[in-house]
Amino acid sequence: MGKTVVLGLSGGVDSAVAARLLLEAGYTVYGHWLDIGLGGREEAAAVAASLGIPFSAGDIREALAREVMTPFRADYLAGRTPLPCARCNPTVKFPALFRWAEEVGADCVATGHYARIVADETGQVLLCRGGHANDQAYMLARLPKALLPRLVFPLGPYEKVRVRQLAREYGLPVADKPDSMEICFIPQGDYAAWLEEQGTVPPPGNFVDRTGKVLGRHKGIHHYTLGQRRGLGIPAEHRLFVSELCPAENQVILSDGTDLMADRVWGTDWNPLAPLAEGEAVTVRLRHSKAETPARLTLTPDGPLLDLLTPARAPTPGQLAVLYREDVVLGSFWITGARRLEPPVPR
């Protein structure tokens, strides 16, 4: 008898193809849709019906508001740049799927993420990158290690273009559905407008340079992130970048970008996913991009400390530092600060 699995069925292409691949691999699949209050149940149910699998729905609106949306807003008001998907996965999405797995007696939980679960030669279960450029393991690096043996990511070996081809070959009703936006609870993509709808936001204030000279007016610190160049609207002889956000003074500091490089990053809440030797050379992603930096991690009483062997540009509070050994995800922590190579001029 094959294993049973609860699949997070979103109503999109990825989870629909994941369902078909699981069926082909011999799993008994339960499709479970998670309601965030923006619709989509009908499409998910249609996918389940087309595949002949049981369909159910769970309401995660309250948990999403508490665990993701409220911290998202608090981060922006405090001058941090949040990463809501990485926060949602371990606190809302996967707990909801595992609760339903317990309810129906399923062995595993699956999603349409582009990542891989691999057992090494010792039998240890590891989270690894997806096999192609569409890898999403970064966003899963906050999951507890204890969950890994019960996770299945059918799309791990596939390229996105191939997944859409498979959807058409399988005749899935969502084969031509556009990909969803990155922040599920802000479907229009305008996070600043969403923040303003939620309540009071920081007022306009001054753009200043490192000496305190006023360069112009900003729209509110929630509109900006470290390293940002576009959308500043400040005439200057050279390009300007956001170098620092100062919520207490309601100021955004601009520079020519030469002060954005850092050689040390620190943070909080180290989440170990694989063995890591003290002082081992690893690589790290400091944001959701393809850029990786060689580094060494030290776990101090004050939290994780990362020495960057090659300086990195604009490590940003609120973002996630994810450590890798080749394809293996070693662990992650939330960035709270960084040491700049050129210390700011005292103000």
PDB file of C-alpha atoms in Angstrom, residues 164-333:
ATOM      1  CA  ARG A 164       3.763  24.333 -17.364  1.00  0.00           C
ATOM      2  CA  GLN A 165       4.295  21.974 -20.328  1.00  0.00           C
ATOM      3  CA  LEU A 166       3.301  19.048 -18.096  1.00  0.00           C
ATOM      4  CA  ALA A 167       0.168  20.905 -16.993  1.00  0.00           C
ATOM      5  CA  ARG A 168      -0.888  21.194 -20.644  1.00  0.00           C
ATOM      6  CA  GLU A 169       0.010  17.587 -21.410  1.00  0.00           C
ATOM      7  CA  TYR A 170      -2.041  16.445 -18.404  1.00  0.00           C
ATOM      8  CA  GLY A 171      -4.971  18.622 -19.479  1.00  0.00           C
ATOM      9  CA  LEU A 172      -5.129  20.384 -16.126  1.00  0.00           C
ATOM     10  CA  PRO A 173      -7.723  23.192 -15.974  1.00  0.00           C
ATOM     11  CA  VAL A 174      -5.135  25.706 -14.669  1.00  0.00           C
ATOM     12  CA  ALA A 175      -2.465  24.978 -17.307  1.00  0.00           C
ATOM     13  CA  ASP A 176      -2.512  28.541 -18.655  1.00  0.00           C
ATOM     14  CA  LYS A 177      -3.167  30.352 -15.363  1.00  0.00           C
ATOM     15  CA  PRO A 178      -0.579  33.126 -14.742  1.00  0.00           C
ATOM     16  CA  ASP A 179       1.840  32.678 -11.856  1.00  0.00           C
ATOM     17  CA  SER A 180       0.743  34.235  -8.572  1.00  0.00           C
ATOM     18  CA  MET A 181       2.297  37.305  -6.990  1.00  0.00           C
ATOM     19  CA  GLU A 182       4.969  36.792  -4.340  1.00  0.00           C
ATOM     20  CA  ILE A 183       2.973  38.243  -1.398  1.00  0.00           C
ATOM     21  CA  CYS A 184      -0.299  36.337  -1.352  1.00  0.00           C
ATOM     22  CA  PHE A 185      -2.220  38.792   0.849  1.00  0.00           C
ATOM     23  CA  ILE A 186      -1.263  41.773  -1.368  1.00  0.00           C
ATOM     24  CA  PRO A 187      -2.488  40.536  -4.767  1.00  0.00           C
ATOM     25  CA  GLN A 188      -2.052  43.945  -6.423  1.00  0.00           C
ATOM     26  CA  GLY A 189       1.635  44.006  -5.412  1.00  0.00           C
ATOM     27  CA  ASP A 190       1.547  47.518  -3.877  1.00  0.00           C
ATOM     28  CA  TYR A 191       2.684  46.843  -0.329  1.00  0.00           C
ATOM     29  CA  ALA A 192       2.873  50.571   0.578  1.00  0.00           C
ATOM     30  CA  ALA A 193      -0.778  51.065  -0.351  1.00  0.00           C
ATOM     31  CA  TRP A 194      -1.680  47.954   1.646  1.00  0.00           C
ATOM     32  CA  LEU A 195       0.154  49.311   4.696  1.00  0.00           C
ATOM     33  CA  GLU A 196      -1.689  52.609   4.382  1.00  0.00           C
ATOM     34  CA  GLU A 197      -5.011  50.746   4.273  1.00  0.00           C
ATOM     35  CA  GLN A 198      -4.127  48.983   7.535  1.00  0.00           C
ATOM     36  CA  GLY A 199      -3.763  52.189   9.553  1.00  0.00           C
ATOM     37  CA  THR A 200      -1.270  54.869  10.482  1.00  0.00           C
ATOM     38  CA  VAL A 201       2.010  54.841   8.569  1.00  0.00           C
ATOM     39  CA  PRO A 202       5.125  57.010   8.893  1.00  0.00           C
ATOM     40  CA  PRO A 203       4.591  60.509   7.480  1.00  0.00           C
ATOM     41  CA  PRO A 204       6.756  62.142   4.831  1.00  0.00           C
ATOM     42  CA  GLY A 205      10.146  63.335   6.048  1.00  0.00           C
ATOM     43  CA  ASN A 206      13.593  64.351   4.922  1.00  0.00           C
ATOM     44  CA  PHE A 207      16.111  62.646   2.716  1.00  0.00           C
ATOM     45  CA  VAL A 208      19.517  63.561   4.181  1.00  0.00           C
ATOM     46  CA  ASP A 209      23.142  62.736   3.461  1.00  0.00           C
ATOM     47  CA  ARG A 210      25.642  61.427   6.011  1.00  0.00           C
ATOM     48  CA  THR A 211      26.412  64.956   7.213  1.00  0.00           C
ATOM     49  CA  GLY A 212      22.738  65.671   7.874  1.00  0.00           C
ATOM     50  CA  LYS A 213      22.272  67.920   4.857  1.00  0.00           C
ATOM     51  CA  VAL A 214      18.683  67.824   3.620  1.00  0.00           C
ATOM     52  CA  LEU A 215      18.479  66.534   0.043  1.00  0.00           C
ATOM     53  CA  GLY A 216      14.720  66.466  -0.384  1.00  0.00           C
ATOM     54  CA  ARG A 217      11.527  64.926   0.937  1.00  0.00           C
ATOM     55  CA  HIS A 218      10.605  61.248   1.179  1.00  0.00           C
ATOM     56  CA  LYS A 219       7.114  59.724   1.119  1.00  0.00           C
ATOM     57  CA  GLY A 220       7.458  57.794   4.406  1.00  0.00           C
ATOM     58  CA  ILE A 221      10.142  55.309   5.427  1.00  0.00           C
ATOM     59  CA  HIS A 222       7.888  52.340   4.617  1.00  0.00           C
ATOM     60  CA  HIS A 223       8.442  53.106   0.908  1.00  0.00           C
ATOM     61  CA  TYR A 224      12.199  52.360   1.060  1.00  0.00           C
ATOM     62  CA  THR A 225      14.739  49.604   1.677  1.00  0.00           C
ATOM     63  CA  LEU A 226      18.522  49.516   1.967  1.00  0.00           C
ATOM     64  CA  GLY A 227      20.314  49.763  -1.366  1.00  0.00           C
ATOM     65  CA  GLN A 228      17.264  51.110  -3.212  1.00  0.00           C
ATOM     66  CA  ARG A 229      18.028  53.459  -6.107  1.00  0.00           C
ATOM     67  CA  ARG A 230      14.810  53.773  -8.091  1.00  0.00           C
ATOM     68  CA  GLY A 231      11.906  55.952  -7.080  1.00  0.00           C
ATOM     69  CA  LEU A 232      13.850  58.449  -4.952  1.00  0.00           C
ATOM     70  CA  GLY A 233      13.116  61.453  -7.148  1.00  0.00           C
ATOM     71  CA  ILE A 234      16.175  63.382  -5.998  1.00  0.00           C
ATOM     72  CA  PRO A 235      18.230  65.267  -8.614  1.00  0.00           C
ATOM     73  CA  ALA A 236      21.961  64.733  -8.039  1.00  0.00           C
ATOM     74  CA  GLU A 237      25.280  64.748  -9.867  1.00  0.00           C
ATOM     75  CA  HIS A 238      25.683  61.009  -9.201  1.00  0.00           C
ATOM     76  CA  ARG A 239      23.356  58.108  -8.473  1.00  0.00           C
ATOM     77  CA  LEU A 240      21.939  58.006  -4.959  1.00  0.00           C
ATOM     78  CA  PHE A 241      21.062  54.944  -2.906  1.00  0.00           C
ATOM     79  CA  VAL A 242      19.220  54.386   0.353  1.00  0.00           C
ATOM     80  CA  SER A 243      21.996  53.863   2.903  1.00  0.00           C
ATOM     81  CA  GLU A 244      20.056  53.837   6.157  1.00  0.00           C
ATOM     82  CA  LEU A 245      16.516  54.155   7.497  1.00  0.00           C
ATOM     83  CA  CYS A 246      16.098  56.158  10.729  1.00  0.00           C
ATOM     84  CA  PRO A 247      12.553  55.659  12.105  1.00  0.00           C
ATOM     85  CA  ALA A 248      13.175  57.715  15.272  1.00  0.00           C
ATOM     86  CA  GLU A 249      14.165  60.776  13.229  1.00  0.00           C
ATOM     87  CA  ASN A 250      11.850  59.884  10.322  1.00  0.00           C
ATOM     88  CA  GLN A 251      14.803  60.281   7.984  1.00  0.00           C
ATOM     89  CA  VAL A 252      16.117  58.312   5.015  1.00  0.00           C
ATOM     90  CA  ILE A 253      19.885  58.635   4.583  1.00  0.00           C
ATOM     91  CA  LEU A 254      21.137  58.645   1.009  1.00  0.00           C
ATOM     92  CA  SER A 255      24.676  58.065  -0.244  1.00  0.00           C
ATOM     93  CA  ASP A 256      26.578  57.277  -3.412  1.00  0.00           C
ATOM     94  CA  GLY A 257      26.411  53.585  -2.451  1.00  0.00           C
ATOM     95  CA  THR A 258      30.061  53.164  -1.468  1.00  0.00           C
ATOM     96  CA  ASP A 259      29.084  52.728   2.187  1.00  0.00           C
ATOM     97  CA  LEU A 260      26.699  49.813   1.550  1.00  0.00           C
ATOM     98  CA  MET A 261      29.282  47.008   1.511  1.00  0.00           C
ATOM     99  CA  ALA A 262      29.506  44.919   4.696  1.00  0.00           C
ATOM    100  CA  ASP A 263      31.888  42.247   5.940  1.00  0.00           C
ATOM    101  CA  ARG A 264      29.975  41.019   8.985  1.00  0.00           C
ATOM    102  CA  VAL A 265      26.294  40.228   9.573  1.00  0.00           C
ATOM    103  CA  TRP A 266      24.496  39.315  12.772  1.00  0.00           C
ATOM    104  CA  GLY A 267      20.998  38.301  13.656  1.00  0.00           C
ATOM    105  CA  THR A 268      18.635  36.226  15.730  1.00  0.00           C
ATOM    106  CA  ASP A 269      16.826  32.867  15.855  1.00  0.00           C
ATOM    107  CA  TRP A 270      19.309  30.466  14.268  1.00  0.00           C
ATOM    108  CA  ASN A 271      17.375  27.550  12.774  1.00  0.00           C
ATOM    109  CA  PRO A 272      19.738  24.572  12.194  1.00  0.00           C
ATOM    110  CA  LEU A 273      18.769  22.126   9.444  1.00  0.00           C
ATOM    111  CA  ALA A 274      22.004  20.149   8.931  1.00  0.00           C
ATOM    112  CA  PRO A 275      25.299  19.620  10.813  1.00  0.00           C
ATOM    113  CA  LEU A 276      27.678  22.569  10.542  1.00  0.00           C
ATOM    114  CA  ALA A 277      31.242  22.450  11.879  1.00  0.00           C
ATOM    115  CA  GLU A 278      32.563  25.421  13.847  1.00  0.00           C
ATOM    116  CA  GLY A 279      34.310  27.779  11.435  1.00  0.00           C
ATOM    117  CA  GLU A 280      33.356  25.779   8.330  1.00  0.00           C
ATOM    118  CA  ALA A 281      33.447  27.728   5.072  1.00  0.00           C
ATOM    119  CA  VAL A 282      29.939  27.937   3.634  1.00  0.00           C
ATOM    120  CA  THR A 283      28.021  30.204   1.286  1.00  0.00           C
ATOM    121  CA  VAL A 284      25.154  32.467   2.287  1.00  0.00           C
ATOM    122  CA  ARG A 285      22.258  34.175   0.580  1.00  0.00           C
ATOM    123  CA  LEU A 286      21.382  37.407   2.367  1.00  0.00           C
ATOM    124  CA  ARG A 287      18.196  38.073   0.427  1.00  0.00           C
ATOM    125  CA  HIS A 288      15.887  36.304  -2.013  1.00  0.00           C
ATOM    126  CA  SER A 289      18.212  36.566  -4.987  1.00  0.00           C
ATOM    127  CA  LYS A 290      20.784  34.367  -6.679  1.00  0.00           C
ATOM    128  CA  ALA A 291      23.752  36.199  -5.140  1.00  0.00           C
ATOM    129  CA  GLU A 292      25.791  34.070  -2.723  1.00  0.00           C
ATOM    130  CA  THR A 293      28.731  35.044  -0.561  1.00  0.00           C
ATOM    131  CA  PRO A 294      31.385  32.821   1.073  1.00  0.00           C
ATOM    132  CA  ALA A 295      31.222  33.093   4.858  1.00  0.00           C
ATOM    133  CA  ARG A 296      31.906  31.501   8.245  1.00  0.00           C
ATOM    134  CA  LEU A 297      29.292  31.253  10.999  1.00  0.00           C
ATOM    135  CA  THR A 298      29.888  31.637  14.736  1.00  0.00           C
ATOM    136  CA  LEU A 299      27.073  30.949  17.197  1.00  0.00           C
ATOM    137  CA  THR A 300      27.645  33.436  20.020  1.00  0.00           C
ATOM    138  CA  PRO A 301      25.666  33.961  23.249  1.00  0.00           C
ATOM    139  CA  ASP A 302      24.186  37.045  21.586  1.00  0.00           C
ATOM    140  CA  GLY A 303      23.096  35.165  18.466  1.00  0.00           C
ATOM    141  CA  PRO A 304      24.482  34.042  15.090  1.00  0.00           C
ATOM    142  CA  LEU A 305      27.438  36.014  13.719  1.00  0.00           C
ATOM    143  CA  LEU A 306      28.477  35.680  10.097  1.00  0.00           C
ATOM    144  CA  ASP A 307      31.881  36.784   8.853  1.00  0.00           C
ATOM    145  CA  LEU A 308      31.690  37.397   5.113  1.00  0.00           C
ATOM    146  CA  LEU A 309      34.825  36.260   3.287  1.00  0.00           C
ATOM    147  CA  THR A 310      33.769  38.442   0.369  1.00  0.00           C
ATOM    148  CA  PRO A 311      31.954  41.681   1.285  1.00  0.00           C
ATOM    149  CA  ALA A 312      28.265  41.796   0.395  1.00  0.00           C
ATOM    150  CA  ARG A 313      26.084  44.732  -0.562  1.00  0.00           C
ATOM    151  CA  ALA A 314      23.378  46.034   1.777  1.00  0.00           C
ATOM    152  CA  PRO A 315      22.559  43.170   4.172  1.00  0.00           C
ATOM    153  CA  THR A 316      19.122  44.279   5.303  1.00  0.00           C
ATOM    154  CA  PRO A 317      17.430  43.946   8.724  1.00  0.00           C
ATOM    155  CA  GLY A 318      14.289  41.843   8.396  1.00  0.00           C
ATOM    156  CA  GLN A 319      15.667  39.676   5.610  1.00  0.00           C
ATOM    157  CA  LEU A 320      16.843  36.084   5.960  1.00  0.00           C
ATOM    158  CA  ALA A 321      20.423  34.796   5.906  1.00  0.00           C
ATOM    159  CA  VAL A 322      20.371  31.226   4.545  1.00  0.00           C
ATOM    160  CA  LEU A 323      23.546  29.126   4.695  1.00  0.00           C
ATOM    161  CA  TYR A 324      24.459  26.420   2.179  1.00  0.00           C
ATOM    162  CA  ARG A 325      27.015  23.701   1.663  1.00  0.00           C
ATOM    163  CA  GLU A 326      26.715  23.193  -2.081  1.00  0.00           C
ATOM    164  CA  ASP A 327      23.019  22.259  -2.498  1.00  0.00           C
ATOM    165  CA  VAL A 328      22.320  21.504   1.175  1.00  0.00           C
ATOM    166  CA  VAL A 329      20.511  24.119   3.257  1.00  0.00           C
ATOM    167  CA  LEU A 330      22.401  24.248   6.557  1.00  0.00           C
ATOM    168  CA  GLY A 331      20.180  26.695   8.407  1.00  0.00           C
ATOM    169  CA  SER A 332      19.037  30.295   8.600  1.00  0.00           C
ATOM    170  CA  PHE A 333      18.650  33.340  10.816  1.00  0.00           C
TER     171      PHE A 333
END
